[in-house]
XYZ file of N, CA and C in Angstrom:
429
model
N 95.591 112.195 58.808
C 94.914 113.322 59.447
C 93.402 113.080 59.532
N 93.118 112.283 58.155
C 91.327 112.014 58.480
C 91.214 111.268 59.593
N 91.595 110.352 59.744
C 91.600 108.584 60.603
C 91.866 109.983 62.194
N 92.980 110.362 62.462
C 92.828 111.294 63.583
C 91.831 112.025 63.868
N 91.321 112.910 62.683
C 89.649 113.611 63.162
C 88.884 113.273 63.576
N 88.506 111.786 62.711
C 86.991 110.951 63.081
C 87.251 110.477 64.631
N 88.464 109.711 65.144
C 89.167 109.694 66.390
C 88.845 110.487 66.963
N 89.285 111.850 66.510
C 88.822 112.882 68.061
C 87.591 113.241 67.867
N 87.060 113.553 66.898
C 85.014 113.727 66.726
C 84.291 112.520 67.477
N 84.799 111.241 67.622
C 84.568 110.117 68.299
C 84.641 110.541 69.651
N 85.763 110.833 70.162
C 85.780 111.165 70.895
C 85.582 111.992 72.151
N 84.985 113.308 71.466
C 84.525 113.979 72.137
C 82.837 114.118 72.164
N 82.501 113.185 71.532
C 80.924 113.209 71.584
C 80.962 111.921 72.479
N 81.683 110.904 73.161
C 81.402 109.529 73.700
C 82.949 109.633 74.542
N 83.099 110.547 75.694
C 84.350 110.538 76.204
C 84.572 109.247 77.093
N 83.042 109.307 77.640
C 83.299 108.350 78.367
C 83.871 106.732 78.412
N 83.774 106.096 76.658
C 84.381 105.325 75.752
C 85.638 105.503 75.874
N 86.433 106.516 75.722
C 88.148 106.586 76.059
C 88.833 106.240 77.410
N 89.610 105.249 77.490
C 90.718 104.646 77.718
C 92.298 105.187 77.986
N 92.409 105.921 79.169
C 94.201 106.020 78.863
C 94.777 104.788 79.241
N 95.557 104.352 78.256
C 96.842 103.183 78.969
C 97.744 104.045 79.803
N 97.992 105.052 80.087
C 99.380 104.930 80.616
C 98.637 106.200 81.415
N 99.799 106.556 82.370
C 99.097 107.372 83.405
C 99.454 109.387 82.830
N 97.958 109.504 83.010
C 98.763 110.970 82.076
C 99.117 111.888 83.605
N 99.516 113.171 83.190
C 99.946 114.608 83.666
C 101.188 113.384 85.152
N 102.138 112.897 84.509
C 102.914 112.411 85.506
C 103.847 113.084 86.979
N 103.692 114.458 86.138
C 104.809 115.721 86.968
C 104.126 116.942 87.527
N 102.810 116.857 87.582
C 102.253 117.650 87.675
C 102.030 118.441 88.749
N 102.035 119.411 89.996
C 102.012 119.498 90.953
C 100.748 119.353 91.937
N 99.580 119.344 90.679
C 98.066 119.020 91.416
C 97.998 117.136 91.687
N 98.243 116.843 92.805
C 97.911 115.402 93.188
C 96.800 114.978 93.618
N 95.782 114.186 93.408
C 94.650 113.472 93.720
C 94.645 112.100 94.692
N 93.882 112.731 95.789
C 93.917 111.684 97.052
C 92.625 111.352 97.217
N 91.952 110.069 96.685
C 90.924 109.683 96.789
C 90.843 108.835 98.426
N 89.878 108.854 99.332
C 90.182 108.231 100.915
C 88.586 107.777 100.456
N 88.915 106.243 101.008
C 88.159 105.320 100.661
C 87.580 104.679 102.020
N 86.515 105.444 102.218
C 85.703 105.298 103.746
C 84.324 104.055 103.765
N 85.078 103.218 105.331
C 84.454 101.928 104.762
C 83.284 102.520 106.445
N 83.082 104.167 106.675
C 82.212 104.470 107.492
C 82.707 104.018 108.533
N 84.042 103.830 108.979
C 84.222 104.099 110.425
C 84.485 104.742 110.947
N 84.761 105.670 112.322
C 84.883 106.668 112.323
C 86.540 106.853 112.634
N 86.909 105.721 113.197
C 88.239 105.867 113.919
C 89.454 105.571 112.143
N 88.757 105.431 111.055
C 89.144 105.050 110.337
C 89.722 106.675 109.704
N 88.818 107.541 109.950
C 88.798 108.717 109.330
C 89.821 109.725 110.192
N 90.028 109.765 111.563
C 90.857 110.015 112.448
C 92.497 109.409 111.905
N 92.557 108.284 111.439
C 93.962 107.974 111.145
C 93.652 108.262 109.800
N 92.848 108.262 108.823
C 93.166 109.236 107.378
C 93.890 110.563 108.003
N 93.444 111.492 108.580
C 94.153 112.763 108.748
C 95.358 112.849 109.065
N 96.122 111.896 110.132
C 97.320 111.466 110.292
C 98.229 111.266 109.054
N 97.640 109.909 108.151
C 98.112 109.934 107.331
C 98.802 111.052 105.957
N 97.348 111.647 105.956
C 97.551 112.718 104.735
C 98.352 114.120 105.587
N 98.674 113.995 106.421
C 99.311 114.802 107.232
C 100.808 114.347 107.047
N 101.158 113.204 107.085
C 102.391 112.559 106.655
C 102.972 112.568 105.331
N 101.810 112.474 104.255
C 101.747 112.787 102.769
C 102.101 114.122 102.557
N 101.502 115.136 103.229
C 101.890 116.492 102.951
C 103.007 116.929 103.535
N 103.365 116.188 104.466
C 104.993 116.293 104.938
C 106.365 115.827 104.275
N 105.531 115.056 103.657
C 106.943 114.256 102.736
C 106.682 114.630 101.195
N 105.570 115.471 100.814
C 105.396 116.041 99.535
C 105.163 117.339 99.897
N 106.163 118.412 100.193
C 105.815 120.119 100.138
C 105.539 120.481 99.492
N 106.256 120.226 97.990
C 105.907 120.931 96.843
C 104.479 120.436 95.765
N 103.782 119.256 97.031
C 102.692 119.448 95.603
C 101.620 120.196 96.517
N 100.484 120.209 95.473
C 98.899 120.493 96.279
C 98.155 119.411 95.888
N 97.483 119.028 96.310
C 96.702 117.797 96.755
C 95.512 118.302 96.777
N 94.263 117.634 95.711
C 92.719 117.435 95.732
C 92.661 116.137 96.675
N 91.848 116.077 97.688
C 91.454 115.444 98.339
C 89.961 115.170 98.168
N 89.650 113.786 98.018
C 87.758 112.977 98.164
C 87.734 112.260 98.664
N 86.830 112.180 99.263
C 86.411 111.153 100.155
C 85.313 110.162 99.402
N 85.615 108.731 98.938
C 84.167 108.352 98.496
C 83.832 107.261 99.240
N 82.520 107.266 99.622
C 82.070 105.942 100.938
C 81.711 104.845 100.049
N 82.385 103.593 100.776
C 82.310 102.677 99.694
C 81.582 101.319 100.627
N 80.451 101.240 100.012
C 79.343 100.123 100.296
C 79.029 99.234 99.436
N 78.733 97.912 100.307
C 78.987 96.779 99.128
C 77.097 96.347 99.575
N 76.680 95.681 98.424
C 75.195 94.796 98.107
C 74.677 94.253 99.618
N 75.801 93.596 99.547
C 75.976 92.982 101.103
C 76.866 92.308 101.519
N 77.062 91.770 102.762
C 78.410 90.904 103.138
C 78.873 90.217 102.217
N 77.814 89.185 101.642
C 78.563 87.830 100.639
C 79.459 88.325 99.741
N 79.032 89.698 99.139
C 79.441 90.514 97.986
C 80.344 91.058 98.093
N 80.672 91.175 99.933
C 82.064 91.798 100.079
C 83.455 91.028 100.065
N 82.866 89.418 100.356
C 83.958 88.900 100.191
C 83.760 88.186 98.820
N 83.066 88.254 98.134
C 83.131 87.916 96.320
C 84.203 88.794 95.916
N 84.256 90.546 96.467
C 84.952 90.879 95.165
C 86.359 90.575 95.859
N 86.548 90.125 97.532
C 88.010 89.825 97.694
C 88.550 88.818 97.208
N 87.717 87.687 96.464
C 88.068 86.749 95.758
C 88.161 87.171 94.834
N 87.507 88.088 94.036
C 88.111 88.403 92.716
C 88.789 89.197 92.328
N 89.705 89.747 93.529
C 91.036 90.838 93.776
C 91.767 89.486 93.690
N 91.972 88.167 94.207
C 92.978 87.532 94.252
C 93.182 86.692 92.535
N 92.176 86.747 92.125
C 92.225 86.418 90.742
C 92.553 87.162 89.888
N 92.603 88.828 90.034
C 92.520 89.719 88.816
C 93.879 90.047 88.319
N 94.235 90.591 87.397
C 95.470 90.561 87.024
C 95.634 91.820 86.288
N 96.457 92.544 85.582
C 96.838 93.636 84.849
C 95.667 93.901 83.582
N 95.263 92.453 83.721
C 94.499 92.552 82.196
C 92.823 93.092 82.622
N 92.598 93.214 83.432
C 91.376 93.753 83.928
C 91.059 95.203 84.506
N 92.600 95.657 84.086
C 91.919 97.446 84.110
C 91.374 98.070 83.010
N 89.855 98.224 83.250
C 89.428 99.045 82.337
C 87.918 98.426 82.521
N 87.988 96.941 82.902
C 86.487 96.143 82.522
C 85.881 96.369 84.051
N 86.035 96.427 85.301
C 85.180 96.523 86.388
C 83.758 95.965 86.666
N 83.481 95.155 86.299
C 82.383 94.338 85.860
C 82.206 93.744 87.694
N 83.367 92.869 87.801
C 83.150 92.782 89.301
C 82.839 93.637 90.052
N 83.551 95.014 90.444
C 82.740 95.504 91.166
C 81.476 96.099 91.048
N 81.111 96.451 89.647
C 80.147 96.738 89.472
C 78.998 95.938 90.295
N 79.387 94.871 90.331
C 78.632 93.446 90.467
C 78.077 93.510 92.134
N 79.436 93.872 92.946
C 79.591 93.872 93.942
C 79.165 95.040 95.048
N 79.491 96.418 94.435
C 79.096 97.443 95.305
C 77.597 98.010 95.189
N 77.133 99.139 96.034
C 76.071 99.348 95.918
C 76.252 100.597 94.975
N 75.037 100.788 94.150
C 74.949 101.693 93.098
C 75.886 103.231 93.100
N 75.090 103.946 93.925
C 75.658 104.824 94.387
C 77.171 105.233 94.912
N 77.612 103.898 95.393
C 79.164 104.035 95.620
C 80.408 103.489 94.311
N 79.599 102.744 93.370
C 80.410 102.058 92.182
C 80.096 103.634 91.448
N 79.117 104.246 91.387
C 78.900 105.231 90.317
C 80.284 106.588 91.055
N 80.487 106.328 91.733
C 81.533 107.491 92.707
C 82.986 106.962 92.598
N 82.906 105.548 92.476
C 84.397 104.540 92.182
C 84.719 105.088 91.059
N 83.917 105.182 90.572
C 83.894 104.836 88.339
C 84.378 106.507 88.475
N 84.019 107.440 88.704
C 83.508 108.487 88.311
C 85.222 109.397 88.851
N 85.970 108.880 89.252
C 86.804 109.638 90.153
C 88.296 109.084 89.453
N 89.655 110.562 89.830
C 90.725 109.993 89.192
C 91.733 110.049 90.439
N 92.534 108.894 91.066
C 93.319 109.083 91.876
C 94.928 108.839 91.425
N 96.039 109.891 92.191
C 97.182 109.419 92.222
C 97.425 108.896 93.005
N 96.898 109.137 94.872
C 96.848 108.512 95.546
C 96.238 107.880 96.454
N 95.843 106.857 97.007
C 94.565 106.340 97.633
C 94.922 105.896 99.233
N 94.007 106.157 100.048
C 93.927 106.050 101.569
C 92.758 105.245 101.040
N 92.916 104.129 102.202
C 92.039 102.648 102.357
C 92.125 101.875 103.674
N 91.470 101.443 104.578
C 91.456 100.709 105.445
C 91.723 99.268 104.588
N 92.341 98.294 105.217
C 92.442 96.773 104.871
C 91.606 95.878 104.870
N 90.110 96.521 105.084
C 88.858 95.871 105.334
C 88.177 95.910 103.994
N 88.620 97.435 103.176
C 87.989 97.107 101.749
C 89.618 97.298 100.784
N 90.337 96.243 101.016
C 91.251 95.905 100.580
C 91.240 95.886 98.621
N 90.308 95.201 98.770
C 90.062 94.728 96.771
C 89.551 95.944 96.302
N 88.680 96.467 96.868
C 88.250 97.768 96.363
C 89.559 98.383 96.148
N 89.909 98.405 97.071
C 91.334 99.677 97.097
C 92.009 99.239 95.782
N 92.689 98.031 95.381
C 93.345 97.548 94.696
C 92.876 97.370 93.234
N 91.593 97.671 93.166
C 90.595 98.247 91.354
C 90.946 99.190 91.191
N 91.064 99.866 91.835
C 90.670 101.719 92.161
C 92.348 101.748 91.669
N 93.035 101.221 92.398
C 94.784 101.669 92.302
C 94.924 100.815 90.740
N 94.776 99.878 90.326
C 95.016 99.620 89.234
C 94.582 100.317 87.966
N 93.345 100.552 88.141
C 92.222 101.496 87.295
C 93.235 102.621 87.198
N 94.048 103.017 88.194
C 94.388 104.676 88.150
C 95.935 105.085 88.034
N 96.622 103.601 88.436
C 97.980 103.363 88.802
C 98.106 104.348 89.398
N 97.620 104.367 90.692
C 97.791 105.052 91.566
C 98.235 104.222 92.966
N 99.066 104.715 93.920
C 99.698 104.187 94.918
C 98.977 104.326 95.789
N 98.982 103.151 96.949
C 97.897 102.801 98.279
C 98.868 103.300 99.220
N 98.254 104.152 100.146
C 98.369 103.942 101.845
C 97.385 103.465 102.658
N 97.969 102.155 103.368
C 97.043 101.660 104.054
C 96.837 102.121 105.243
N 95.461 102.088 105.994
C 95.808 102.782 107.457
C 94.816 101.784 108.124
Protein backbone atom coordinates (compact mmCIF):
# COMPACT_ATOMS: atom_id res chain seq x y z
CA UNK A 1 0.00 0.00 0.00
CA UNK A 2 3.06 2.38 0.72
CA UNK A 3 5.03 1.49 -2.69
CA UNK A 4 1.23 2.31 -4.32
CA UNK A 5 0.94 5.84 -2.56
CA UNK A 6 4.38 7.17 -3.33
CA UNK A 7 3.29 5.77 -7.09
CA UNK A 8 0.27 7.76 -7.16
CA UNK A 9 1.79 11.02 -5.14
CA UNK A 10 4.43 10.54 -8.06
CA UNK A 11 2.13 10.64 -10.07
CA UNK A 12 -0.02 13.16 -9.81
CA UNK A 13 2.47 15.88 -9.22
CA UNK A 14 4.55 14.72 -12.76
CA UNK A 15 1.52 13.25 -14.91
CA UNK A 16 3.07 14.00 -17.67
CA UNK A 17 5.93 11.15 -16.77
CA UNK A 18 3.06 8.40 -16.95
CA UNK A 19 2.90 5.91 -19.58
CA UNK A 20 -0.22 3.70 -20.42
CA UNK A 21 0.85 0.36 -22.06
CA UNK A 22 -2.31 -0.73 -23.08
CA UNK A 23 -5.12 1.26 -24.48
CA UNK A 24 -7.47 2.49 -21.69
CA UNK A 25 -11.54 3.28 -21.67
CA UNK A 26 -11.72 0.41 -24.62
CA UNK A 27 -15.81 0.41 -24.72
CA UNK A 28 -16.45 3.59 -24.21
CA UNK A 29 -18.96 5.46 -26.30
CA UNK A 30 -16.90 8.89 -26.45
CA UNK A 31 -14.46 8.21 -29.59
CA UNK A 32 -11.55 10.52 -30.51
CA UNK A 33 -10.86 11.49 -34.17
CA UNK A 34 -7.75 13.30 -34.45
CA UNK A 35 -7.61 14.64 -38.68
CA UNK A 36 -4.20 15.26 -39.47
CA UNK A 37 -4.08 18.33 -41.94
CA UNK A 38 -1.08 18.48 -44.16
CA UNK A 39 -3.05 22.21 -45.23
CA UNK A 40 -4.67 21.18 -48.25
CA UNK A 41 -7.72 22.12 -48.91
CA UNK A 42 -9.15 19.35 -51.08
CA UNK A 43 -7.69 17.18 -48.34
CA UNK A 44 -10.20 18.55 -45.81
CA UNK A 45 -13.27 18.15 -48.28
CA UNK A 46 -12.59 14.28 -48.37
CA UNK A 47 -11.99 14.32 -44.37
CA UNK A 48 -15.80 15.17 -44.18
CA UNK A 49 -16.72 12.37 -46.50
CA UNK A 50 -14.83 10.22 -44.61
CA UNK A 51 -15.98 10.97 -41.02
CA UNK A 52 -19.34 10.95 -42.56
CA UNK A 53 -18.73 7.23 -43.38
CA UNK A 54 -17.31 6.72 -39.74
CA UNK A 55 -20.48 8.03 -38.31
CA UNK A 56 -22.42 5.82 -40.54
CA UNK A 57 -20.90 2.69 -39.69
CA UNK A 58 -20.58 3.76 -35.87
CA UNK A 59 -24.32 5.09 -34.69
CA UNK A 60 -23.92 4.33 -31.41
CA UNK A 61 -20.80 6.23 -30.56
CA UNK A 62 -20.13 10.16 -30.26
CA UNK A 63 -17.06 11.23 -31.59
CA UNK A 64 -14.58 14.29 -30.36
CA UNK A 65 -13.24 15.44 -33.40
CA UNK A 66 -9.45 17.72 -33.87
CA UNK A 67 -8.00 18.82 -36.28
CA UNK A 68 -4.11 19.25 -35.74
CA UNK A 69 -1.99 20.92 -38.72
CA UNK A 70 1.00 19.13 -39.05
CA UNK A 71 4.26 20.96 -40.34
CA UNK A 72 7.56 19.68 -40.71
CA UNK A 73 11.29 21.97 -40.21
CA UNK A 74 11.40 21.51 -43.76
CA UNK A 75 11.30 19.20 -46.77
CA UNK A 76 14.59 17.18 -45.89
CA UNK A 77 12.88 16.61 -42.46
CA UNK A 78 9.91 15.41 -44.09
CA UNK A 79 11.37 12.70 -45.67
CA UNK A 80 13.87 11.91 -42.54
CA UNK A 81 10.98 11.06 -40.44
CA UNK A 82 9.59 8.74 -43.52
CA UNK A 83 12.73 6.96 -43.14
CA UNK A 84 12.38 6.63 -39.71
CA UNK A 85 8.68 5.29 -39.95
CA UNK A 86 10.33 2.49 -42.04
CA UNK A 87 12.78 1.69 -39.30
CA UNK A 88 10.58 2.09 -36.18
CA UNK A 89 9.13 -0.73 -34.57
CA UNK A 90 6.71 -1.44 -31.46
CA UNK A 91 9.57 -0.58 -29.28
CA UNK A 92 9.44 3.13 -29.93
CA UNK A 93 6.10 4.08 -28.55
CA UNK A 94 6.54 6.34 -25.98
CA UNK A 95 10.21 7.90 -27.05
CA UNK A 96 9.20 10.34 -30.18
CA UNK A 97 12.47 11.83 -30.33
CA UNK A 98 12.23 11.60 -34.17
CA UNK A 99 9.56 13.53 -34.60
CA UNK A 100 10.31 15.77 -32.24
CA UNK A 101 13.38 16.17 -34.38
CA UNK A 102 11.42 16.52 -37.41
CA UNK A 103 8.26 18.69 -37.02
CA UNK A 104 7.88 22.24 -36.38
CA UNK A 105 7.43 23.26 -32.71
CA UNK A 106 4.10 24.19 -32.59
CA UNK A 107 2.71 21.18 -34.45
CA UNK A 108 4.91 18.33 -32.39
CA UNK A 109 3.64 20.28 -29.16
CA UNK A 110 -0.24 19.52 -30.63
CA UNK A 111 1.04 15.74 -31.79
CA UNK A 112 2.32 15.15 -28.17
CA UNK A 113 -0.49 16.84 -26.51
CA UNK A 114 -3.57 14.92 -28.05
CA UNK A 115 -5.35 11.32 -27.51
CA UNK A 116 -6.71 9.50 -30.61
CA UNK A 117 -8.89 6.34 -31.23
CA UNK A 118 -9.11 7.28 -34.55
CA UNK A 119 -6.97 9.10 -37.09
CA UNK A 120 -7.77 10.73 -40.65
CA UNK A 121 -4.37 11.36 -42.61
CA UNK A 122 -3.55 12.07 -46.14
CA UNK A 123 -0.58 9.57 -47.45
CA UNK A 124 1.66 12.52 -47.83
CA UNK A 125 2.25 12.68 -43.98
CA UNK A 126 2.13 9.01 -43.85
CA UNK A 127 4.93 8.48 -40.82
CA UNK A 128 3.41 11.09 -38.92
CA UNK A 129 0.17 9.30 -39.12
CA UNK A 130 1.79 6.03 -38.13
CA UNK A 131 3.62 7.71 -34.52
CA UNK A 132 0.46 9.18 -33.74
CA UNK A 133 -1.45 5.58 -34.38
CA UNK A 134 1.16 3.70 -32.56
CA UNK A 135 1.57 6.28 -29.68
CA UNK A 136 -2.33 5.81 -29.32
CA UNK A 137 -3.13 2.36 -30.90
CA UNK A 138 -5.36 3.98 -32.61
CA UNK A 139 -6.66 2.98 -36.21
CA UNK A 140 -5.83 5.05 -39.60
CA UNK A 141 -8.18 6.13 -42.35
CA UNK A 142 -6.44 7.10 -45.15
CA UNK A 143 -7.94 9.62 -47.55
Amino acid sequence: KKINALIEDFIREHPEEYLWYYKRWKRSPQKSIIILNDGRESFLKKCEEKLKEIQLEHKDLQFDIRIINISFKNGVLRKLLDICALFSSAYCQGCMSCVRFCLAPNSYREFTHCYADMIIAPRAIKSAAQFLSRENLAQIYWV
